[in-house]
JSON list of C-alpha atoms in Angstrom, two decimals:
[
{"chain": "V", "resi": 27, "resn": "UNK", "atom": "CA", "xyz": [-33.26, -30.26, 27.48]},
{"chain": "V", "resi": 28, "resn": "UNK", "atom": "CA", "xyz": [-31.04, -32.95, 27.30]},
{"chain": "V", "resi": 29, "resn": "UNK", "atom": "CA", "xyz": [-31.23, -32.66, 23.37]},
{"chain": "V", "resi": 30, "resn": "UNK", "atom": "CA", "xyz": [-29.89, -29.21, 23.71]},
{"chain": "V", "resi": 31, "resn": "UNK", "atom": "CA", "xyz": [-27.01, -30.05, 26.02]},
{"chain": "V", "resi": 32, "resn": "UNK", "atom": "CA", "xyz": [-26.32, -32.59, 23.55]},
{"chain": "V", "resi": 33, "resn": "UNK", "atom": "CA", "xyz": [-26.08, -30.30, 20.67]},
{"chain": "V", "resi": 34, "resn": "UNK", "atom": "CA", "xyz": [-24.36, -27.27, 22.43]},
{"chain": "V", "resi": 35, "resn": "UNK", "atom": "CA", "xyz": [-20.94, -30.19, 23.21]},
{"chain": "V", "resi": 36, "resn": "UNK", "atom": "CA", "xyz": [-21.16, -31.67, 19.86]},
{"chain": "V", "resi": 37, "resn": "UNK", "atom": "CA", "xyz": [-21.07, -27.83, 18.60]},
{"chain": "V", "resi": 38, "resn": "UNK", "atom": "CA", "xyz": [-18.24, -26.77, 20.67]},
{"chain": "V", "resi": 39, "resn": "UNK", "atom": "CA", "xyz": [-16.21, -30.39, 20.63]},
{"chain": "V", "resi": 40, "resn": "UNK", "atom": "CA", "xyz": [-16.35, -31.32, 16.92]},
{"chain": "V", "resi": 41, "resn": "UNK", "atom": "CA", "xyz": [-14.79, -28.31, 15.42]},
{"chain": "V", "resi": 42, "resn": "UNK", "atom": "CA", "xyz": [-12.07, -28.23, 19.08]},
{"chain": "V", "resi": 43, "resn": "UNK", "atom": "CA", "xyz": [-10.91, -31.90, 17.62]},
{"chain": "V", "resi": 44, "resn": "UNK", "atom": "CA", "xyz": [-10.69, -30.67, 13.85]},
{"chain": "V", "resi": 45, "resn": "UNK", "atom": "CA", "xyz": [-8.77, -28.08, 14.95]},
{"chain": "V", "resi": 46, "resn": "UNK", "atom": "CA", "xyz": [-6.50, -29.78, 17.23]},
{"chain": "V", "resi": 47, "resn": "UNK", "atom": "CA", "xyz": [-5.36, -32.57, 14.54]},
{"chain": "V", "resi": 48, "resn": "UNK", "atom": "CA", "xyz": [-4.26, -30.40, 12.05]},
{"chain": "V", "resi": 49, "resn": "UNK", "atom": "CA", "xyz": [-2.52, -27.50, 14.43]},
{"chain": "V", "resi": 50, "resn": "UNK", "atom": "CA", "xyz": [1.16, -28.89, 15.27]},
{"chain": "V", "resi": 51, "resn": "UNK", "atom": "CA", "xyz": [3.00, -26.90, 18.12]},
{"chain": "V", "resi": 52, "resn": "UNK", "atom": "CA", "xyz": [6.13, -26.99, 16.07]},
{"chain": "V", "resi": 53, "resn": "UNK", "atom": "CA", "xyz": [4.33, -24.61, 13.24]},
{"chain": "V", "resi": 54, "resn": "UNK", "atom": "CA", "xyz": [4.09, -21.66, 15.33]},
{"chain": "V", "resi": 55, "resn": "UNK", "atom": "CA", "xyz": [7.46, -19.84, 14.27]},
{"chain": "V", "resi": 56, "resn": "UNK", "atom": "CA", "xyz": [7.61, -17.17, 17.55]},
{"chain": "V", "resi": 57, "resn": "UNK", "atom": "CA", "xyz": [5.90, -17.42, 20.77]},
{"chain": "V", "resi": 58, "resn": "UNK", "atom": "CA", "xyz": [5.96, -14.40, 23.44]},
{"chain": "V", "resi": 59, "resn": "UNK", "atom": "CA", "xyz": [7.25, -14.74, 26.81]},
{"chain": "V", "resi": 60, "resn": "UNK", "atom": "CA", "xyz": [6.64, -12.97, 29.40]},
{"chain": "V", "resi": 61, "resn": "UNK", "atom": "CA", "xyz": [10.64, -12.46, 30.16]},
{"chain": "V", "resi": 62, "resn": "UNK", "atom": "CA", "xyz": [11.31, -11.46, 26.05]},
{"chain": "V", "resi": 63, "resn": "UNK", "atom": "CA", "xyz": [14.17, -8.99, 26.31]},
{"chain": "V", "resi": 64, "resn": "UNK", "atom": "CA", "xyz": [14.50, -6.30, 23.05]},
{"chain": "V", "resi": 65, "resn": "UNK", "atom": "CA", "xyz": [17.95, -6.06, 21.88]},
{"chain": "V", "resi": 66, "resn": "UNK", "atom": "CA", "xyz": [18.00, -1.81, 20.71]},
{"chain": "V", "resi": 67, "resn": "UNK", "atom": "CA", "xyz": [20.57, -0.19, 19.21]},
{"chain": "V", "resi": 68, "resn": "UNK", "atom": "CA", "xyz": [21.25, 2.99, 20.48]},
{"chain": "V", "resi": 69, "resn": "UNK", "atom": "CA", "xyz": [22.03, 6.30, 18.23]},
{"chain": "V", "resi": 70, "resn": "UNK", "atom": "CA", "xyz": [25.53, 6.16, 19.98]},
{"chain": "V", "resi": 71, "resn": "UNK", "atom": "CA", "xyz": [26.36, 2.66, 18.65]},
{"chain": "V", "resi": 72, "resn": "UNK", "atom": "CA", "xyz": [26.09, 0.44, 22.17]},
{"chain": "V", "resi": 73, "resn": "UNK", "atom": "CA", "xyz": [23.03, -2.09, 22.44]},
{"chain": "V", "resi": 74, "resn": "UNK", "atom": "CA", "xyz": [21.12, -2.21, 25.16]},
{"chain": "V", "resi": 75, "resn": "UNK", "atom": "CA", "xyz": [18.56, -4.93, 26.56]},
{"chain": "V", "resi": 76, "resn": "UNK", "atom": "CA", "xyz": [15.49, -3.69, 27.67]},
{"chain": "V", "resi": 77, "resn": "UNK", "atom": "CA", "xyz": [12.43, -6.03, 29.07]},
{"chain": "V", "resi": 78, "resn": "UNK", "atom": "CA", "xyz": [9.44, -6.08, 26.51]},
{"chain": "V", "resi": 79, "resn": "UNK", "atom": "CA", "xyz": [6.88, -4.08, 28.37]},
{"chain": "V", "resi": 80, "resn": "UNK", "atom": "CA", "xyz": [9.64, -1.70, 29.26]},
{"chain": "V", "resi": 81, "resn": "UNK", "atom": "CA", "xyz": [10.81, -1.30, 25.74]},
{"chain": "V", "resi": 82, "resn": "UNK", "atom": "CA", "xyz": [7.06, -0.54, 24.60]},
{"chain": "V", "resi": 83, "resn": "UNK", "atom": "CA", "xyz": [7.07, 2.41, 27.50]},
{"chain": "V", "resi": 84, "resn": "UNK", "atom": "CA", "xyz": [9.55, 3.70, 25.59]},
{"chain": "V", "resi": 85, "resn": "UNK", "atom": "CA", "xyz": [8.38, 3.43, 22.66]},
{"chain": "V", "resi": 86, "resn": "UNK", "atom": "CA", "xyz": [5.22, 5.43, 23.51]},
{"chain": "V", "resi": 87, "resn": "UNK", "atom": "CA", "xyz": [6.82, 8.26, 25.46]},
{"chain": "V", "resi": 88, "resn": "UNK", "atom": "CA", "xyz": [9.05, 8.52, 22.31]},
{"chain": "V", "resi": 89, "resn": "UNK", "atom": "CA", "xyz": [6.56, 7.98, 19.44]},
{"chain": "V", "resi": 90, "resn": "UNK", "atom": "CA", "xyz": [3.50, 10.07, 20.57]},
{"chain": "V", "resi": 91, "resn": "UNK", "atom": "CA", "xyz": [2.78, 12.57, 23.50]},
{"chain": "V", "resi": 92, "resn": "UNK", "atom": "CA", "xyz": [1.68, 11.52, 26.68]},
{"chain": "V", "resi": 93, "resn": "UNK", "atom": "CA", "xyz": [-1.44, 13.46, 26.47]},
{"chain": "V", "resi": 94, "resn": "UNK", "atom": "CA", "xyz": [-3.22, 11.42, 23.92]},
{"chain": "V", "resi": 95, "resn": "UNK", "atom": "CA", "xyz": [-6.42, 10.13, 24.72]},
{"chain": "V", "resi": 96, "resn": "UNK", "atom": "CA", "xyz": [-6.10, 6.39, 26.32]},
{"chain": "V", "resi": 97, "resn": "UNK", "atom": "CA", "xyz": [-7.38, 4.57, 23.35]},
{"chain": "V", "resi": 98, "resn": "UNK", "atom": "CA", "xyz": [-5.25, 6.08, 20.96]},
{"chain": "V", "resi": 99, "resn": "UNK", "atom": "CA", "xyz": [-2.22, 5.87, 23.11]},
{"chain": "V", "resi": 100, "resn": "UNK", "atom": "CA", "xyz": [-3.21, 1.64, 23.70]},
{"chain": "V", "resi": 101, "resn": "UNK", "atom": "CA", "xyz": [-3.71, 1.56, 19.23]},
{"chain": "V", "resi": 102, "resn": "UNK", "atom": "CA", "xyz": [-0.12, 2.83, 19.36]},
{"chain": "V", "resi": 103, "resn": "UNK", "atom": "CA", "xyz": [0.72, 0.26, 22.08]},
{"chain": "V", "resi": 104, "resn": "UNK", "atom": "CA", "xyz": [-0.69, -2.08, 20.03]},
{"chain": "V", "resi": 105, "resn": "UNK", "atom": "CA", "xyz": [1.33, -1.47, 16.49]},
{"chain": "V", "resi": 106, "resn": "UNK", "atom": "CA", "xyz": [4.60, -0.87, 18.65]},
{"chain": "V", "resi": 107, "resn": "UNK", "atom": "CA", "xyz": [4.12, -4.69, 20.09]},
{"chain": "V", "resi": 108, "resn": "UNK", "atom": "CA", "xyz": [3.32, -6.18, 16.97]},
{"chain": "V", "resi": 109, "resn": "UNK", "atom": "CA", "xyz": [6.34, -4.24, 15.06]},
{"chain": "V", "resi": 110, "resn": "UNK", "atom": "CA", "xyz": [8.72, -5.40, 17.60]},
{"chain": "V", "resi": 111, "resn": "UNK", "atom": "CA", "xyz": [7.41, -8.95, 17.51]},
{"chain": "V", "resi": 112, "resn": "UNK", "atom": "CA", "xyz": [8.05, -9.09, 13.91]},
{"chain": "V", "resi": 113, "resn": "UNK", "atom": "CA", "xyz": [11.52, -7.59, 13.91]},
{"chain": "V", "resi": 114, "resn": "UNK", "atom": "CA", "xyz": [13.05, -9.58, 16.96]},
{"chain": "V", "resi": 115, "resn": "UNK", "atom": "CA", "xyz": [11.68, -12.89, 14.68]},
{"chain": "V", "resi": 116, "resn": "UNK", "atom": "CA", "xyz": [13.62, -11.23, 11.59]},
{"chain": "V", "resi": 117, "resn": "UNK", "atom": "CA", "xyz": [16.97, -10.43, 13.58]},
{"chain": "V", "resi": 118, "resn": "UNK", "atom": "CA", "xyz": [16.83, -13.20, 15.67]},
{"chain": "V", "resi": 119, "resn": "UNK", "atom": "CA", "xyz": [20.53, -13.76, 14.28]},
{"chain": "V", "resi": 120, "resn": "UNK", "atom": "CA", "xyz": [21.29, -10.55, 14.25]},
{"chain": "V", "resi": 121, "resn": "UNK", "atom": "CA", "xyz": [23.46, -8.61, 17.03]},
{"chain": "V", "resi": 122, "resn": "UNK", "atom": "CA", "xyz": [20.68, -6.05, 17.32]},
{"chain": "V", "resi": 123, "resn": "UNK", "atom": "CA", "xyz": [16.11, -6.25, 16.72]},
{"chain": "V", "resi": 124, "resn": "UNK", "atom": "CA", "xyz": [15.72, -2.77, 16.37]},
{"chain": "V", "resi": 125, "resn": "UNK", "atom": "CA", "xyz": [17.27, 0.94, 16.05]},
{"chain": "V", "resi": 126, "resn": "UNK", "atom": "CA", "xyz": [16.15, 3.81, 18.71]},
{"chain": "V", "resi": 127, "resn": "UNK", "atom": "CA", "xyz": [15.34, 6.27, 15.75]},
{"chain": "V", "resi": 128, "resn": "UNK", "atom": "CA", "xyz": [12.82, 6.63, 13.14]},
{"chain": "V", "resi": 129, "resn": "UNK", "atom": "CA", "xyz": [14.58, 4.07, 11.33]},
{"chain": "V", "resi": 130, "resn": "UNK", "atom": "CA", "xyz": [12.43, 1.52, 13.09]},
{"chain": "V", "resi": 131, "resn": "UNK", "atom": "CA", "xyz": [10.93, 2.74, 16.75]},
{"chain": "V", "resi": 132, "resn": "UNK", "atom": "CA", "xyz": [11.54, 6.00, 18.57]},
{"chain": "V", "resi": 133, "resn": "UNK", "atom": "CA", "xyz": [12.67, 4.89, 21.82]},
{"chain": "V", "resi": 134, "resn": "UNK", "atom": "CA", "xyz": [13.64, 6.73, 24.80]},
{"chain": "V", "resi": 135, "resn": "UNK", "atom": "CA", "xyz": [14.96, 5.16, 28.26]},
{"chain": "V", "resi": 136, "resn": "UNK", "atom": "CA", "xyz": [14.45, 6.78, 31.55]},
{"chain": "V", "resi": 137, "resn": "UNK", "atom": "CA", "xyz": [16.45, 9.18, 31.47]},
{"chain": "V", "resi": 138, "resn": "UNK", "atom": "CA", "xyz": [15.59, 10.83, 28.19]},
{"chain": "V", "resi": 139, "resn": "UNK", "atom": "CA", "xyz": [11.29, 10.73, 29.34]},
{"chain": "V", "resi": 140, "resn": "UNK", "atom": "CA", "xyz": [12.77, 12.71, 32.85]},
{"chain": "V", "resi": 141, "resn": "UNK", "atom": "CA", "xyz": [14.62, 15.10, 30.09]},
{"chain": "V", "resi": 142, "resn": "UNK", "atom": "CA", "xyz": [11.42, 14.83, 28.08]},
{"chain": "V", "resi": 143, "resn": "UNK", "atom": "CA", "xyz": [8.34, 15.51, 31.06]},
{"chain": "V", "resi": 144, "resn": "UNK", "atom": "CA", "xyz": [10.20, 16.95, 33.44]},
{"chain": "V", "resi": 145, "resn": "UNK", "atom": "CA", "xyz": [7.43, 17.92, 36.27]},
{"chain": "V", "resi": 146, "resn": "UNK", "atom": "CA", "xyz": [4.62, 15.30, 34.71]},
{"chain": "V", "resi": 147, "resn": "UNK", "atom": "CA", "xyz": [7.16, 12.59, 34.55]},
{"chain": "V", "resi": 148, "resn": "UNK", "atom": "CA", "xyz": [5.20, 10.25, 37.37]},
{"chain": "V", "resi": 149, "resn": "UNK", "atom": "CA", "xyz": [1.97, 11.23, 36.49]},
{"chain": "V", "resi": 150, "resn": "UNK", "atom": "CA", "xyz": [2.87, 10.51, 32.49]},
{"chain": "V", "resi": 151, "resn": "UNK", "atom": "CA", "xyz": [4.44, 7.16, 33.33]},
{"chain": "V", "resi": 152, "resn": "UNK", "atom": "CA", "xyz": [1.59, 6.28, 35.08]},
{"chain": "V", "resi": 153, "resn": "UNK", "atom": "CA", "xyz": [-0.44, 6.96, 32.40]},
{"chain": "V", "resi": 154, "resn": "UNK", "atom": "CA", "xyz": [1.16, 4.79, 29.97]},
{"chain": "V", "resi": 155, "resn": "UNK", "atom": "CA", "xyz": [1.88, 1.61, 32.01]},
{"chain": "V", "resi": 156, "resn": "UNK", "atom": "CA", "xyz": [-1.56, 1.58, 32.69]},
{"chain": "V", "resi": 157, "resn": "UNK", "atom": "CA", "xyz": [-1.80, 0.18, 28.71]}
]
């Protein structure tokens, strides 16, 4: 028993200190946070700042209809997140990360999924922060 104990830590430790000496913290070139803001440019020229998660709301209500099944609604969730991710590390100098449109991300704010749902606005929402 104590053999196998043995084994299992050398298993699990040996490749953990490989790893660890040859992974700097300065080589990772972005890093979400929790409180990443997307800079958007609007169609009418302003920019606005919209929280992540928020952002990625908007992004589904505007790239897909609500009543998608769940999983393909969270694959969409998925590529939106990793788009964005990519584009506010490329514009990170920039006065903008992405465009509302089909130039980059269909998003709409509040206001336009109210427009957009009308009577299933709540029970939409809902259904999409739940991803």
């Amino acid at each position: 028993m104590k053999k196998i104990i043995l084994m299992t830590c050398l298993v699990i430790l040996i490749p953990f200190f490989i790893v660890s000496i040859f992974i700097k913290e300065d080589s990772v070139k972005f890093q979400f946070v929790n409180n990443t803001n997307v800079r958007i440019k609007r169609e009418n020229g302003t920019i606005d700042v919209v929280p992540f998660e928020d952002y990625i709301v908007g992004v589904l209500a505007g790239e897909m209809p609500a009543n998608f099944e769940l999983e393909a609604l969270k694959a969409q969730a998925l590529a939106a997140r990793s788009y964005v991710l990519k584009k506010i590390e490329q514009n990170n100098d920039q006065e903008y990360d992405v465009v509302d449109t089909v130039m980059n991300q269909v998003y709409l704010d509040d206001a336009k999924m109210r427009e957009k749902w009308s009577n299933n606005y709540e029970k939409n929402l809902n259904k999409i922060k739940k991803i």
